[in-house]
Amino acid sequence: VCALWDSERGAMVRALDLGQPLSDVAFGPDGIVAAAGDRGDCFLIDPRKPQDVSVFAPRAPVSGPARIAWSDRRPDSFAVAWQGGKGSVVLYGGALSRQAATPRALCPSAAICADLQWSPAFPELLCCADEAGAVSVWHLPAEGPQAAAACVGPDLRWEPAAAGAAVGASCAALALTPQLRPGRHAMVLATTGGGHPGTDPAADGALWLAALP
């Protein structure tokens, strides 16, 4: 069930039964809501017209849990990291339309995507952190899901846990800063597990920072 609440009154406005458990929700432009279901369906909902729900059925064997990334600076599309099965990152069109663009998957990586974010400073950059603690940065300048069709792979891959720095580390969360100075911003990756050589094995969490682009 997707429940919509009035935050000022602290009351539920309506509840929508979408027929399956939901893994994540996100707000897009004009208050549109995207929801990812455990069965691999993705829903677009306009709270002002809750009877009109767009459903994107899976075109690949994907399922929840899932994470959604949608930026107000990238209203044309949102990304979903499906973590069930073999996992996949899929781009969806952000328009409520019966003729919406066909969702497209990015090239798969060796590890499942644990978290993802659109850059708040450069809206054409999508950053995906996988369960192995590596971040892939995709350059997607085209509008809508068709941006994935022209991509053969990420433009940048950042592996802070490489070279024995944090053996066995896994991603816990990914965040991106606003633009720090013209043309520069930063990624922040939180990892767990994989104690650092020469230190207390119990101190196995870390924050990693890298400048972009």
CSV table of C-alpha atoms in Angstrom, one decimal:
chain,number,residue,atom,x,y,z
A,1,VAL,CA,0.0,0.0,0.0
A,2,CYS,CA,1.2,3.5,-0.9
A,3,ALA,CA,-0.1,6.0,1.7
A,4,LEU,CA,-0.1,9.7,1.0
A,5,TRP,CA,0.0,12.0,4.0
A,6,ASP,CA,-0.6,15.7,4.6
A,7,SER,CA,2.5,16.6,6.5
A,8,GLU,CA,1.0,19.8,7.9
A,9,ARG,CA,-2.0,18.1,9.4
A,10,GLY,CA,-0.3,14.9,10.2
A,11,ALA,CA,-3.1,12.9,8.6
A,12,MET,CA,-3.3,10.4,5.8
A,13,VAL,CA,-5.0,11.7,2.7
A,14,ARG,CA,-5.4,8.4,0.8
A,15,ALA,CA,-4.0,5.0,0.5
A,16,LEU,CA,-3.4,3.2,-2.8
A,17,ASP,CA,-3.3,-0.6,-3.0
A,18,LEU,CA,-0.8,-1.4,-5.7
A,19,GLY,CA,-1.1,-5.1,-5.3
A,20,GLN,CA,2.4,-5.8,-4.0
A,21,PRO,CA,4.8,-4.8,-1.3
A,22,LEU,CA,6.8,-1.6,-2.1
A,23,SER,CA,10.6,-1.3,-1.7
A,24,ASP,CA,11.0,2.5,-2.2
A,25,VAL,CA,9.2,5.7,-3.2
A,26,ALA,CA,10.5,9.1,-4.5
A,27,PHE,CA,8.9,12.4,-5.4
A,28,GLY,CA,9.6,13.8,-8.9
A,29,PRO,CA,8.6,17.1,-10.6
A,30,ASP,CA,5.2,18.6,-9.9
A,31,GLY,CA,4.6,16.2,-7.0
A,32,ILE,CA,4.6,13.0,-9.1
A,33,VAL,CA,5.4,9.9,-7.0
A,34,ALA,CA,7.4,6.9,-8.2
A,35,ALA,CA,7.1,3.6,-6.3
A,36,ALA,CA,9.1,0.4,-6.9
A,37,GLY,CA,7.3,-2.9,-6.1
A,38,ASP,CA,8.9,-6.1,-5.0
A,39,ARG,CA,7.7,-7.9,-8.1
A,40,GLY,CA,9.6,-5.6,-10.4
A,41,ASP,CA,6.8,-3.3,-11.3
A,42,CYS,CA,7.3,0.5,-11.2
A,43,PHE,CA,4.4,2.9,-10.6
A,44,LEU,CA,3.9,6.6,-11.4
A,45,ILE,CA,1.2,8.3,-9.4
A,46,ASP,CA,-0.2,11.8,-9.5
A,47,PRO,CA,-1.6,12.5,-6.0
A,48,ARG,CA,-4.1,14.9,-7.5
A,49,LYS,CA,-5.4,12.1,-9.7
A,50,PRO,CA,-4.8,8.9,-7.8
A,51,GLN,CA,-7.1,6.9,-10.0
A,52,ASP,CA,-4.6,7.4,-12.9
A,53,VAL,CA,-1.6,5.1,-12.1
A,54,SER,CA,1.0,4.4,-14.8
A,55,VAL,CA,2.6,0.9,-14.4
A,56,PHE,CA,5.9,-0.1,-16.0
A,57,ALA,CA,6.0,-3.9,-16.0
A,58,PRO,CA,9.5,-5.4,-15.9
A,59,ARG,CA,11.1,-6.2,-19.3
A,60,ALA,CA,13.9,-8.2,-17.6
A,61,PRO,CA,14.0,-10.6,-14.6
A,62,VAL,CA,14.1,-7.9,-11.9
A,63,SER,CA,12.6,-7.7,-8.5
A,64,GLY,CA,12.8,-5.9,-5.2
A,65,PRO,CA,14.2,-4.8,-2.9
A,66,ALA,CA,15.0,-1.6,-4.9
A,67,ARG,CA,16.2,2.0,-4.6
A,68,ILE,CA,14.9,5.0,-6.6
A,69,ALA,CA,16.8,8.1,-7.6
A,70,TRP,CA,15.0,11.1,-9.0
A,71,SER,CA,16.3,14.6,-9.2
A,72,ASP,CA,14.4,17.8,-9.6
A,73,ARG,CA,17.1,18.9,-12.0
A,74,ARG,CA,16.5,15.7,-14.1
A,75,PRO,CA,12.7,15.6,-14.4
A,76,ASP,CA,12.7,13.6,-17.6
A,77,SER,CA,13.8,10.3,-16.1
A,78,PHE,CA,14.4,8.5,-12.8
A,79,ALA,CA,16.6,5.5,-12.1
A,80,VAL,CA,15.8,2.3,-10.1
A,81,ALA,CA,18.4,0.0,-8.7
A,82,TRP,CA,16.7,-3.4,-8.6
A,83,GLN,CA,18.5,-5.6,-6.1
A,84,GLY,CA,16.6,-8.9,-6.5
A,85,GLY,CA,17.8,-11.7,-8.7
A,86,LYS,CA,20.8,-10.7,-10.8
A,87,GLY,CA,20.1,-7.0,-10.1
A,88,SER,CA,19.9,-4.2,-12.7
A,89,VAL,CA,19.8,-0.4,-12.9
A,90,VAL,CA,16.9,0.7,-15.1
A,91,LEU,CA,16.0,4.2,-16.4
A,92,TYR,CA,12.3,5.1,-16.6
A,93,GLY,CA,10.6,8.1,-18.2
A,94,GLY,CA,9.3,10.7,-15.8
A,95,ALA,CA,6.1,11.5,-17.7
A,96,LEU,CA,2.6,10.2,-16.8
A,97,SER,CA,1.5,9.0,-20.3
A,98,ARG,CA,0.1,5.9,-21.9
A,99,GLN,CA,2.8,6.3,-24.5
A,100,ALA,CA,5.7,6.7,-22.1
A,101,ALA,CA,9.2,5.9,-23.2
A,102,THR,CA,10.3,2.2,-22.8
A,103,PRO,CA,12.4,1.7,-19.7
A,104,ARG,CA,16.0,0.8,-20.5
A,105,ALA,CA,18.6,-1.0,-18.4
A,106,LEU,CA,22.2,0.2,-18.1
A,107,CYS,CA,25.0,-2.3,-18.7
A,108,PRO,CA,25.1,-4.6,-15.7
A,109,SER,CA,28.1,-4.6,-13.4
A,110,ALA,CA,29.6,-7.6,-11.6
A,111,ALA,CA,28.0,-6.6,-8.3
A,112,ILE,CA,24.4,-5.5,-7.4
A,113,CYS,CA,23.8,-1.7,-7.0
A,114,ALA,CA,23.2,-0.9,-3.4
A,115,ASP,CA,22.6,2.9,-3.7
A,116,LEU,CA,22.4,5.5,-6.4
A,117,GLN,CA,22.1,9.3,-6.8
A,118,TRP,CA,21.8,11.9,-9.5
A,119,SER,CA,24.4,14.6,-9.2
A,120,PRO,CA,22.8,17.8,-7.8
A,121,ALA,CA,25.5,19.9,-9.5
A,122,PHE,CA,25.6,18.1,-12.9
A,123,PRO,CA,22.2,16.5,-13.7
A,124,GLU,CA,23.7,14.4,-16.5
A,125,LEU,CA,25.7,12.3,-14.1
A,126,LEU,CA,24.2,9.2,-12.4
A,127,CYS,CA,26.4,7.6,-9.7
A,128,CYS,CA,25.8,4.0,-8.7
A,129,ALA,CA,27.5,2.4,-5.7
A,130,ASP,CA,27.6,-1.4,-5.8
A,131,GLU,CA,27.6,-3.9,-3.0
A,132,ALA,CA,31.4,-4.4,-3.5
A,133,GLY,CA,32.0,-0.8,-2.5
A,134,ALA,CA,32.8,0.6,-5.9
A,135,VAL,CA,31.0,3.6,-7.6
A,136,SER,CA,30.3,3.8,-11.3
A,137,VAL,CA,29.6,7.3,-12.8
A,138,TRP,CA,27.4,7.3,-15.9
A,139,HIS,CA,27.2,10.3,-18.2
A,140,LEU,CA,23.6,10.4,-19.5
A,141,PRO,CA,23.2,13.7,-21.4
A,142,ALA,CA,20.2,12.6,-23.5
A,143,GLU,CA,16.7,12.9,-22.2
A,144,GLY,CA,14.6,10.0,-21.0
A,145,PRO,CA,15.4,6.3,-20.9
A,146,GLN,CA,16.9,6.4,-24.4
A,147,ALA,CA,20.0,7.9,-22.7
A,148,ALA,CA,20.9,4.3,-21.7
A,149,ALA,CA,20.9,3.1,-25.3
A,150,ALA,CA,24.0,5.1,-26.2
A,151,CYS,CA,26.0,4.0,-23.2
A,152,VAL,CA,28.4,1.1,-23.4
A,153,GLY,CA,29.7,1.5,-19.9
A,154,PRO,CA,30.3,4.0,-17.1
A,155,ASP,CA,32.6,7.0,-17.8
A,156,LEU,CA,34.3,6.6,-14.4
A,157,ARG,CA,34.7,3.8,-11.9
A,158,TRP,CA,35.9,4.7,-8.4
A,159,GLU,CA,37.1,1.8,-6.2
A,160,PRO,CA,38.2,3.2,-2.8
A,161,ALA,CA,38.4,-0.3,-1.3
A,162,ALA,CA,40.9,-1.5,-3.9
A,163,ALA,CA,44.5,-2.3,-3.3
A,164,GLY,CA,43.8,-3.8,0.1
A,165,ALA,CA,42.6,-0.5,1.7
A,166,ALA,CA,39.5,-2.2,3.0
A,167,VAL,CA,39.3,-5.8,2.0
A,168,GLY,CA,35.8,-7.2,1.9
A,169,ALA,CA,34.1,-3.7,2.4
A,170,SER,CA,30.6,-3.3,1.1
A,171,CYS,CA,28.5,-0.1,0.4
A,172,ALA,CA,26.2,1.2,3.1
A,173,ALA,CA,25.2,4.5,1.5
A,174,LEU,CA,26.1,7.0,-1.2
A,175,ALA,CA,25.7,10.8,-1.1
A,176,LEU,CA,26.7,13.7,-3.4
A,177,THR,CA,27.5,17.3,-2.4
A,178,PRO,CA,26.2,20.4,-4.2
A,179,GLN,CA,28.7,22.2,-6.4
A,180,LEU,CA,31.6,23.1,-4.2
A,181,ARG,CA,33.2,25.4,-6.7
A,182,PRO,CA,32.7,25.9,-10.5
A,183,GLY,CA,32.9,22.5,-12.1
A,184,ARG,CA,33.6,20.5,-8.9
A,185,HIS,CA,31.6,18.5,-6.4
A,186,ALA,CA,32.2,15.4,-4.3
A,187,MET,CA,31.0,11.9,-3.7
A,188,VAL,CA,30.8,10.5,-0.2
A,189,LEU,CA,30.7,6.7,0.1
A,190,ALA,CA,30.0,4.9,3.4
A,191,THR,CA,31.2,1.3,3.7
A,192,THR,CA,30.9,-1.4,6.3
A,193,GLY,CA,32.9,-4.6,6.9
A,194,GLY,CA,36.4,-5.3,5.9
A,195,GLY,CA,38.6,-4.2,8.8
A,196,HIS,CA,41.6,-2.0,7.8
A,197,PRO,CA,45.0,-3.7,8.0
A,198,GLY,CA,47.0,-2.6,11.1
A,199,THR,CA,44.0,-1.3,13.0
A,200,ASP,CA,41.4,-2.7,15.3
A,201,PRO,CA,39.3,-5.2,13.3
A,202,ALA,CA,36.2,-4.0,15.1
A,203,ALA,CA,36.6,-0.5,13.6
A,204,ASP,CA,35.4,-1.7,10.2
A,205,GLY,CA,33.3,1.2,8.9
A,206,ALA,CA,34.6,4.1,6.8
A,207,LEU,CA,33.7,7.2,4.9
A,208,TRP,CA,35.4,7.8,1.5
A,209,LEU,CA,35.4,11.1,-0.4
A,210,ALA,CA,36.3,11.8,-4.0
A,211,ALA,CA,36.1,14.9,-6.2
A,212,LEU,CA,34.0,14.9,-9.4
A,213,PRO,CA,34.1,15.2,-12.3
